Tab-separated table of C-alpha atoms in Angstrom:
chain	number	residue	atom	x	y	z
A	1	MET	CA	44.212	-54.726	85.924
A	2	GLN	CA	46.654	-56.615	83.708
A	3	LYS	CA	46.481	-56.845	79.928
A	4	LYS	CA	45.263	-60.468	79.999
A	5	SER	CA	42.590	-59.500	82.503
A	6	ILE	CA	41.304	-56.689	80.302
A	7	LEU	CA	40.930	-59.040	77.345
A	8	PHE	CA	39.095	-61.597	79.489
A	9	VAL	CA	36.691	-59.058	81.007
A	10	HIS	CA	36.035	-57.532	77.577
A	11	ALA	CA	35.272	-60.918	76.037
A	12	ILE	CA	33.131	-62.303	78.862
A	13	SER	CA	31.118	-59.126	79.415
A	14	GLY	CA	30.194	-58.746	75.772
A	15	CYS	CA	32.012	-57.539	72.693
A	16	ASP	CA	31.505	-57.540	68.936
A	17	THR	CA	31.282	-61.324	68.735
A	18	THR	CA	29.719	-62.266	72.081
A	19	SER	CA	26.577	-61.184	73.851
A	20	GLY	CA	26.754	-59.593	77.287
A	21	PHE	CA	24.963	-60.829	80.385
A	22	TYR	CA	21.397	-59.704	81.036
A	23	ARG	CA	21.345	-56.345	82.869
A	24	LYS	CA	25.088	-56.494	83.537
A	25	GLY	CA	27.328	-54.075	81.703
A	26	LYS	CA	31.056	-53.906	81.208
A	27	LEU	CA	31.465	-51.477	84.086
A	28	GLN	CA	29.899	-53.915	86.553
A	29	ALA	CA	32.109	-56.738	85.296
A	30	VAL	CA	35.264	-54.607	85.549
A	31	GLN	CA	34.372	-53.333	89.027
A	32	LEU	CA	33.609	-56.835	90.258
A	33	PHE	CA	36.851	-58.166	88.847
A	34	ASN	CA	38.856	-55.329	90.416
A	35	ILE	CA	37.408	-55.717	93.931
A	36	SER	CA	37.296	-59.500	94.149
A	37	LYS	CA	40.606	-61.208	94.889
A	38	TYR	CA	38.756	-64.501	94.437
A	39	LEU	CA	38.370	-63.842	90.699
A	40	GLN	CA	41.934	-62.752	89.894
A	41	ASP	CA	43.097	-66.180	88.656
A	42	ILE	CA	40.270	-66.616	86.143
A	43	PRO	CA	41.946	-64.916	83.127
A	44	GLU	CA	45.017	-67.100	83.607
A	45	ILE	CA	42.829	-70.225	83.524
A	46	PHE	CA	41.079	-69.074	80.333
A	47	ASN	CA	44.359	-68.089	78.642
A	48	ASN	CA	46.259	-71.244	79.583
A	49	PRO	CA	46.204	-73.744	76.684
A	50	LYS	CA	46.787	-76.562	79.196
A	51	SER	CA	43.642	-75.765	81.223
A	52	THR	CA	41.113	-78.573	81.150
A	53	TYR	CA	37.516	-78.122	80.072
A	54	THR	CA	36.433	-78.600	83.696
A	55	GLU	CA	38.827	-75.909	84.964
A	56	ILE	CA	37.561	-73.442	82.363
A	57	GLU	CA	33.944	-74.322	83.126
A	58	ARG	CA	34.423	-73.813	86.883
A	59	ALA	CA	36.261	-70.530	86.350
A	60	GLY	CA	33.427	-69.271	84.158
A	61	GLU	CA	30.859	-70.386	86.735
A	62	ARG	CA	32.713	-68.527	89.473
A	63	PHE	CA	32.655	-65.301	87.474
A	64	ILE	CA	28.992	-65.567	86.494
A	65	ILE	CA	27.903	-66.516	90.015
A	66	ALA	CA	29.841	-63.579	91.436
A	67	LEU	CA	28.359	-61.240	88.811
A	68	TYR	CA	24.768	-62.155	89.647
A	69	SER	CA	24.987	-62.922	93.351
A	70	ASN	CA	24.503	-60.844	96.458
A	71	LYS	CA	27.986	-59.657	97.499
A	72	LYS	CA	27.627	-60.590	101.179
A	73	LYS	CA	26.225	-64.029	100.374
A	74	GLU	CA	28.871	-64.527	97.692
A	75	GLU	CA	31.747	-63.765	100.044
A	76	SER	CA	30.249	-65.957	102.757
A	77	CYS	CA	29.716	-68.918	100.428
A	78	LEU	CA	33.017	-68.527	98.612
A	79	ASN	CA	34.883	-68.488	101.902
A	80	LYS	CA	33.173	-71.736	102.969
A	81	THR	CA	33.881	-73.744	99.840
A	82	SER	CA	36.958	-74.353	97.748
A	83	ASN	CA	35.049	-75.946	94.856
A	84	CYS	CA	32.705	-73.422	93.314
A	85	THR	CA	29.870	-75.028	91.389
A	86	ALA	CA	26.336	-73.854	90.839
A	87	CYS	CA	24.930	-76.498	93.176
A	88	SER	CA	27.102	-75.168	96.026
A	89	PHE	CA	25.138	-71.930	96.132
A	90	PRO	CA	21.690	-72.201	97.757
A	91	PHE	CA	20.696	-68.680	96.691
A	92	LEU	CA	20.667	-69.469	92.964
């Protein structure tokens, strides 16, 4: 995991100034990030000052959906779609 990735995972999974996700700890977020190649570009999107609001929103959605979804369903759905939005996932 790269330095930028560590900062992203720390911030999104809860730190001194942000709340964590319900029943999801830092370890789960780190493990998910490490095993999912699909999520590897997210820190770059968040850290890029030229990223649009929509790009940041979609990147955040991808991470949260992956964090809360069933791994087999997630991989199946993510492989079928290139645009990840909440309405693309029937199991939400």
